[in-house]
Amino acid sequence: MPELMSPALIMVVAALAIGPARGHLRTAVVLLAPLLTLWAVWQVPDGVQGTLHFLSYEIEPVEGSPLRRLFATIFALMAFVGGLFAFRLARWHELAAAYLYAAGAIGVSFAGDLISLFIYWELMALFSTVVVWCGGTAAARAAGIRYAILHLIGGVVLKVGIEGVVVSTGSIQITPMLAHDFNSWMILCGILINAAAPPLSAWLADAYPESSFTGSVFLSAFTTKTAVLALILLFPGEPLLIWVGLFMIMYGIIYALLENDIRRILAYSVVNQVGFMVCAVGIGTQLALNGAAAHAFAHIIYKALLFMSAGVVIYRTGRNRCTELGGLFRTMPVTAICGIIGALAISSFPLTSGFTTKSMISQAAANQQMVWVYMLLTAASAGVFLHAGIKFPWFVFFQKDSGLRPKDAPWNMAAAMIIFAALCLLLGIFPEWLYRFLPYPVDYVAYTPGKVVFYLQLLLFSGLAFFLLLPLMKRTETISLDVDWLWRRGLPMAAGRLARYFDAAAALWANAGAAWKKRLHSFTARYLGQPHTADSEERAVFARSWPIGTTALWIAILLSAYVLFYYI
Amino acid sequence: MTDHNDDHWLTRPATIRKLWWGFSVVLALTVLAQLVIYVKGYFTVDGWFGFGAIYGFLCCLLMVLFARGLGYFVKRPNDYYAESENDA
């Protein structure tokens, strides 16, 4: 049976042990469990590792492949560095939830069939919600509820699709498909909700920045990247994804440019970066899928690094808005340098991991002669440097002197940032270390002199544009409306208006009722009224006593009328 | 801890002037490098001299202007959703 044990179960056990464990034992559990998981990930051979019978289905809880191991590796590594970053400050239930969340992501990576995939998918939805709630504020609670509702709806949509596929094909296998019928559309929509694709991308920038500064580090890594893995497994080469991805890329840039909250800037840039991966899955060639996988790997590292440096700033200053920050490079050199390395990596600067991975996606578009896609991806690379590469470090660490002189990061947070910053550079300088583990053989050369010159021109002139356009990008104390306005404001407003209409209708009804009652009352008073008097003449017409002869006469009339009508 | 007397070398006007000069030289060099290094264009235009520089600059300009324009429609005050009021 051991071959049926997913490496995810190690994280589940660790998460359950975090609560009861105390002191150094808890630290040991937090730090060693992801490393043990990492080891277990690399013990999973290729192919399905046995089946379980459940109802009439063949469940395959563990299936190995280079792609699956690659994603599980980065998820386990992320859990380790995130644990290192968080263990001294995060409360135990946040750590436990984050580890169960990571377990879900690792479980999805190895899930060999749609049912196991769905179970781990929901595990992620549940415990990522708990991580959001661990932000502890009223805003975090409300954002967590919105997050949970959306992800549970996404889960239902995914489940509808899975049921449909099972009914129509009789198989729960994870096999590549295209969105050509209702079932595959449902599966695609369910996955895309987790990938923060339009129109439902607002949940990401809504919920992640409301979590604690340790929680957002975990949140940035798992949900969207498992969605990318699921897309690679289920929808490689689905042409729709190219345009969905391009929309996400542009949406992320524009909204990040408008944003003032430092973690929300990073959250929008998660959507932007996942857009690159979704677009690559849509292109669907081997180079593109390699690019999507490599970019997901590199992205988790530098995005977590950026969230960590933002987290340290929030921890040390208690502030999270560009307008309140600035000039922190003086007293936070480690955080600033690590943040800058992360920012350069996300902008795909040469010698960073972003360059060696993201350029594969552009190359794949060029190889397929997709001129618009290539041009938009290139424009987006410039835009990423603009919105994340310079904007984030500039407004947080330089800009103006905010007068803040906070201490630099505590040792464990600094260590976590340095590990990831080093990885950003190592994967940028020695890309072949990552290329070896990609799903398809790589014959891509990242560093050609022409490519480096082109990207340096592109990025450095974007930098020039940033500094020349700074007056246009002055931060304001604002938020930006998104599609979630519909359910945060629009629906409540509509419901309020509807309630007012109902109230008005009810009032009308009540008035009409009162009038009818009055009328009925006067009617009964007139015909059935019986004042307390002995005089029959004062009573209403049906309440009087009438002589028996009158009654006999009426009965005779009625009977003759009856007889008459009977013959007619 | 707060020290508003800002004399860090990186924030002095002289340093900033030098940084601008240095940055301009680097910018010029990246374009001039194309004289000696062949940049492969996949769709002819992207192989033109200085295409990366102009394209990068113009795209950023467009994105910033577009974001600013969109900002007029979607920007709202921080307390628009007023969740802080629900703080029990």
PDB file of N, CA, C and O in Angstrom, chain A residues 158-197:
ATOM      1  N   LEU A 158     -16.677  22.783 -11.330  1.00  0.00           N
ATOM      2  CA  LEU A 158     -15.712  21.738 -11.698  1.00  0.00           C
ATOM      3  C   LEU A 158     -16.340  20.355 -11.534  1.00  0.00           C
ATOM      4  O   LEU A 158     -16.202  19.469 -12.384  1.00  0.00           O
ATOM      5  N   LYS A 159     -17.077  20.181 -10.410  1.00  0.00           N
ATOM      6  CA  LYS A 159     -17.679  18.880 -10.120  1.00  0.00           C
ATOM      7  C   LYS A 159     -18.746  18.539 -11.160  1.00  0.00           C
ATOM      8  O   LYS A 159     -18.837  17.382 -11.599  1.00  0.00           O
ATOM      9  N   VAL A 160     -19.523  19.526 -11.559  1.00  0.00           N
ATOM     10  CA  VAL A 160     -20.534  19.297 -12.608  1.00  0.00           C
ATOM     11  C   VAL A 160     -19.842  18.778 -13.863  1.00  0.00           C
ATOM     12  O   VAL A 160     -20.273  17.796 -14.477  1.00  0.00           O
ATOM     13  N   GLY A 161     -18.722  19.442 -14.229  1.00  0.00           N
ATOM     14  CA  GLY A 161     -17.987  19.014 -15.415  1.00  0.00           C
ATOM     15  C   GLY A 161     -17.448  17.610 -15.269  1.00  0.00           C
ATOM     16  O   GLY A 161     -17.555  16.773 -16.189  1.00  0.00           O
ATOM     17  N   ILE A 162     -16.898  17.310 -14.081  1.00  0.00           N
ATOM     18  CA  ILE A 162     -16.322  15.979 -13.859  1.00  0.00           C
ATOM     19  C   ILE A 162     -17.413  14.909 -13.950  1.00  0.00           C
ATOM     20  O   ILE A 162     -17.259  13.883 -14.608  1.00  0.00           O
ATOM     21  N   GLU A 163     -18.554  15.181 -13.283  1.00  0.00           N
ATOM     22  CA  GLU A 163     -19.671  14.219 -13.341  1.00  0.00           C
ATOM     23  C   GLU A 163     -20.080  13.978 -14.794  1.00  0.00           C
ATOM     24  O   GLU A 163     -20.309  12.844 -15.216  1.00  0.00           O
ATOM     25  N   GLY A 164     -20.174  15.074 -15.562  1.00  0.00           N
ATOM     26  CA  GLY A 164     -20.585  14.953 -16.949  1.00  0.00           C
ATOM     27  C   GLY A 164     -19.617  14.102 -17.741  1.00  0.00           C
ATOM     28  O   GLY A 164     -20.032  13.216 -18.516  1.00  0.00           O
ATOM     29  N   VAL A 165     -18.323  14.330 -17.533  1.00  0.00           N
ATOM     30  CA  VAL A 165     -17.324  13.551 -18.257  1.00  0.00           C
ATOM     31  C   VAL A 165     -17.417  12.084 -17.847  1.00  0.00           C
ATOM     32  O   VAL A 165     -17.351  11.181 -18.690  1.00  0.00           O
ATOM     33  N   VAL A 166     -17.613  11.841 -16.545  1.00  0.00           N
ATOM     34  CA  VAL A 166     -17.701  10.458 -16.079  1.00  0.00           C
ATOM     35  C   VAL A 166     -18.914   9.769 -16.696  1.00  0.00           C
ATOM     36  O   VAL A 166     -18.827   8.633 -17.163  1.00  0.00           O
ATOM     37  N   VAL A 167     -20.041  10.478 -16.725  1.00  0.00           N
ATOM     38  CA  VAL A 167     -21.251   9.872 -17.279  1.00  0.00           C
ATOM     39  C   VAL A 167     -21.099   9.608 -18.778  1.00  0.00           C
ATOM     40  O   VAL A 167     -21.453   8.555 -19.280  1.00  0.00           O
ATOM     41  N   SER A 168     -20.523  10.609 -19.499  1.00  0.00           N
ATOM     42  CA  SER A 168     -20.505  10.466 -20.959  1.00  0.00           C
ATOM     43  C   SER A 168     -19.382   9.551 -21.440  1.00  0.00           C
ATOM     44  O   SER A 168     -19.532   8.889 -22.460  1.00  0.00           O
ATOM     45  N   THR A 169     -18.252   9.493 -20.733  1.00  0.00           N
ATOM     46  CA  THR A 169     -17.151   8.659 -21.212  1.00  0.00           C
ATOM     47  C   THR A 169     -16.946   7.413 -20.351  1.00  0.00           C
ATOM     48  O   THR A 169     -16.260   6.495 -20.759  1.00  0.00           O
ATOM     49  N   GLY A 170     -17.485   7.440 -19.117  1.00  0.00           N
ATOM     50  CA  GLY A 170     -17.286   6.302 -18.230  1.00  0.00           C
ATOM     51  C   GLY A 170     -15.894   6.241 -17.645  1.00  0.00           C
ATOM     52  O   GLY A 170     -15.543   5.270 -16.976  1.00  0.00           O
ATOM     53  N   SER A 171     -15.095   7.278 -17.883  1.00  0.00           N
ATOM     54  CA  SER A 171     -13.713   7.234 -17.392  1.00  0.00           C
ATOM     55  C   SER A 171     -13.438   8.437 -16.514  1.00  0.00           C
ATOM     56  O   SER A 171     -13.911   9.547 -16.787  1.00  0.00           O
ATOM     57  N   ILE A 172     -12.660   8.227 -15.431  1.00  0.00           N
ATOM     58  CA  ILE A 172     -12.272   9.354 -14.596  1.00  0.00           C
ATOM     59  C   ILE A 172     -10.815   9.709 -14.836  1.00  0.00           C
ATOM     60  O   ILE A 172     -10.202  10.408 -14.046  1.00  0.00           O
ATOM     61  N   GLN A 173     -10.262   9.211 -15.924  1.00  0.00           N
ATOM     62  CA  GLN A 173      -8.868   9.507 -16.250  1.00  0.00           C
ATOM     63  C   GLN A 173      -8.651  10.988 -16.524  1.00  0.00           C
ATOM     64  O   GLN A 173      -9.519  11.652 -17.056  1.00  0.00           O
ATOM     65  N   ILE A 174      -7.447  11.469 -16.172  1.00  0.00           N
ATOM     66  CA  ILE A 174      -7.071  12.831 -16.539  1.00  0.00           C
ATOM     67  C   ILE A 174      -6.412  12.752 -17.907  1.00  0.00           C
ATOM     68  O   ILE A 174      -5.284  12.286 -18.037  1.00  0.00           O
ATOM     69  N   THR A 175      -7.168  13.146 -18.938  1.00  0.00           N
ATOM     70  CA  THR A 175      -6.608  13.109 -20.290  1.00  0.00           C
ATOM     71  C   THR A 175      -6.807  14.468 -20.945  1.00  0.00           C
ATOM     72  O   THR A 175      -7.770  15.171 -20.635  1.00  0.00           O
ATOM     73  N   PRO A 176      -5.900  14.849 -21.842  1.00  0.00           N
ATOM     74  CA  PRO A 176      -6.047  16.145 -22.508  1.00  0.00           C
ATOM     75  C   PRO A 176      -7.358  16.209 -23.270  1.00  0.00           C
ATOM     76  O   PRO A 176      -7.782  15.229 -23.883  1.00  0.00           O
ATOM     77  N   MET A 177      -8.023  17.366 -23.199  1.00  0.00           N
ATOM     78  CA  MET A 177      -9.274  17.554 -23.932  1.00  0.00           C
ATOM     79  C   MET A 177      -9.319  18.987 -24.427  1.00  0.00           C
ATOM     80  O   MET A 177      -8.487  19.810 -24.086  1.00  0.00           O
ATOM     81  N   LEU A 178     -10.310  19.276 -25.271  1.00  0.00           N
ATOM     82  CA  LEU A 178     -10.565  20.655 -25.678  1.00  0.00           C
ATOM     83  C   LEU A 178     -11.953  21.019 -25.194  1.00  0.00           C
ATOM     84  O   LEU A 178     -12.789  20.144 -24.968  1.00  0.00           O
ATOM     85  N   ALA A 179     -12.193  22.315 -25.038  1.00  0.00           N
ATOM     86  CA  ALA A 179     -13.508  22.752 -24.572  1.00  0.00           C
ATOM     87  C   ALA A 179     -14.475  22.691 -25.741  1.00  0.00           C
ATOM     88  O   ALA A 179     -14.624  23.654 -26.480  1.00  0.00           O
ATOM     89  N   HIS A 180     -15.092  21.519 -25.953  1.00  0.00           N
ATOM     90  CA  HIS A 180     -15.976  21.373 -27.112  1.00  0.00           C
ATOM     91  C   HIS A 180     -17.403  21.020 -26.727  1.00  0.00           C
ATOM     92  O   HIS A 180     -18.302  21.099 -27.546  1.00  0.00           O
ATOM     93  N   ASP A 181     -17.645  20.602 -25.489  1.00  0.00           N
ATOM     94  CA  ASP A 181     -19.025  20.334 -25.087  1.00  0.00           C
ATOM     95  C   ASP A 181     -19.252  20.862 -23.677  1.00  0.00           C
ATOM     96  O   ASP A 181     -18.351  21.421 -23.059  1.00  0.00           O
ATOM     97  N   PHE A 182     -20.468  20.723 -23.209  1.00  0.00           N
ATOM     98  CA  PHE A 182     -20.848  21.300 -21.922  1.00  0.00           C
ATOM     99  C   PHE A 182     -19.922  20.841 -20.787  1.00  0.00           C
ATOM    100  O   PHE A 182     -19.444  21.638 -19.984  1.00  0.00           O
ATOM    101  N   ASN A 183     -19.637  19.517 -20.757  1.00  0.00           N
ATOM    102  CA  ASN A 183     -18.846  18.980 -19.645  1.00  0.00           C
ATOM    103  C   ASN A 183     -17.447  19.581 -19.618  1.00  0.00           C
ATOM    104  O   ASN A 183     -16.954  20.008 -18.563  1.00  0.00           O
ATOM    105  N   SER A 184     -16.789  19.593 -20.797  1.00  0.00           N
ATOM    106  CA  SER A 184     -15.421  20.106 -20.797  1.00  0.00           C
ATOM    107  C   SER A 184     -15.418  21.614 -20.527  1.00  0.00           C
ATOM    108  O   SER A 184     -14.504  22.130 -19.886  1.00  0.00           O
ATOM    109  N   TRP A 185     -16.460  22.311 -20.963  1.00  0.00           N
ATOM    110  CA  TRP A 185     -16.562  23.732 -20.633  1.00  0.00           C
ATOM    111  C   TRP A 185     -16.654  23.941 -19.131  1.00  0.00           C
ATOM    112  O   TRP A 185     -16.027  24.846 -18.575  1.00  0.00           O
ATOM    113  N   MET A 186     -17.445  23.104 -18.478  1.00  0.00           N
ATOM    114  CA  MET A 186     -17.601  23.235 -17.026  1.00  0.00           C
ATOM    115  C   MET A 186     -16.263  23.004 -16.323  1.00  0.00           C
ATOM    116  O   MET A 186     -15.885  23.736 -15.414  1.00  0.00           O
ATOM    117  N   ILE A 187     -15.538  21.961 -16.752  1.00  0.00           N
ATOM    118  CA  ILE A 187     -14.242  21.692 -16.133  1.00  0.00           C
ATOM    119  C   ILE A 187     -13.323  22.885 -16.355  1.00  0.00           C
ATOM    120  O   ILE A 187     -12.672  23.371 -15.434  1.00  0.00           O
ATOM    121  N   LEU A 188     -13.306  23.391 -17.597  1.00  0.00           N
ATOM    122  CA  LEU A 188     -12.432  24.523 -17.906  1.00  0.00           C
ATOM    123  C   LEU A 188     -12.794  25.735 -17.039  1.00  0.00           C
ATOM    124  O   LEU A 188     -11.911  26.375 -16.450  1.00  0.00           O
ATOM    125  N   CYS A 189     -14.096  26.018 -16.910  1.00  0.00           N
ATOM    126  CA  CYS A 189     -14.509  27.175 -16.109  1.00  0.00           C
ATOM    127  C   CYS A 189     -14.111  26.992 -14.647  1.00  0.00           C
ATOM    128  O   CYS A 189     -13.620  27.921 -14.010  1.00  0.00           O
ATOM    129  N   GLY A 190     -14.322  25.772 -14.121  1.00  0.00           N
ATOM    130  CA  GLY A 190     -13.955  25.505 -12.731  1.00  0.00           C
ATOM    131  C   GLY A 190     -12.486  25.754 -12.484  1.00  0.00           C
ATOM    132  O   GLY A 190     -12.096  26.348 -11.477  1.00  0.00           O
ATOM    133  N   ILE A 191     -11.650  25.305 -13.424  1.00  0.00           N
ATOM    134  CA  ILE A 191     -10.204  25.511 -13.262  1.00  0.00           C
ATOM    135  C   ILE A 191      -9.863  26.987 -13.411  1.00  0.00           C
ATOM    136  O   ILE A 191      -9.064  27.541 -12.640  1.00  0.00           O
ATOM    137  N   LEU A 192     -10.482  27.648 -14.400  1.00  0.00           N
ATOM    138  CA  LEU A 192     -10.133  29.048 -14.658  1.00  0.00           C
ATOM    139  C   LEU A 192     -10.525  29.959 -13.501  1.00  0.00           C
ATOM    140  O   LEU A 192      -9.884  30.982 -13.281  1.00  0.00           O
ATOM    141  N   ILE A 193     -11.574  29.584 -12.759  1.00  0.00           N
ATOM    142  CA  ILE A 193     -11.909  30.397 -11.585  1.00  0.00           C
ATOM    143  C   ILE A 193     -10.726  30.394 -10.621  1.00  0.00           C
ATOM    144  O   ILE A 193     -10.332  31.426 -10.084  1.00  0.00           O
ATOM    145  N   ASN A 194     -10.098  29.229 -10.427  1.00  0.00           N
ATOM    146  CA  ASN A 194      -8.935  29.167  -9.540  1.00  0.00           C
ATOM    147  C   ASN A 194      -7.710  29.861 -10.132  1.00  0.00           C
ATOM    148  O   ASN A 194      -6.808  30.253  -9.407  1.00  0.00           O
ATOM    149  N   ALA A 195      -7.676  29.961 -11.477  1.00  0.00           N
ATOM    150  CA  ALA A 195      -6.542  30.632 -12.104  1.00  0.00           C
ATOM    151  C   ALA A 195      -6.731  32.144 -12.102  1.00  0.00           C
ATOM    152  O   ALA A 195      -5.897  32.862 -12.630  1.00  0.00           O
ATOM    153  N   ALA A 196      -7.828  32.629 -11.522  1.00  0.00           N
ATOM    154  CA  ALA A 196      -8.125  34.068 -11.479  1.00  0.00           C
ATOM    155  C   ALA A 196      -8.311  34.633 -12.881  1.00  0.00           C
ATOM    156  O   ALA A 196      -7.876  35.742 -13.177  1.00  0.00           O
ATOM    157  N   ALA A 197      -8.969  33.845 -13.745  1.00  0.00           N
ATOM    158  CA  ALA A 197      -9.208  34.314 -15.104  1.00  0.00           C
ATOM    159  C   ALA A 197     -10.429  35.228 -15.125  1.00  0.00           C
ATOM    160  O   ALA A 197     -11.268  35.152 -14.234  1.00  0.00           O
TER     161      ALA A 197
END
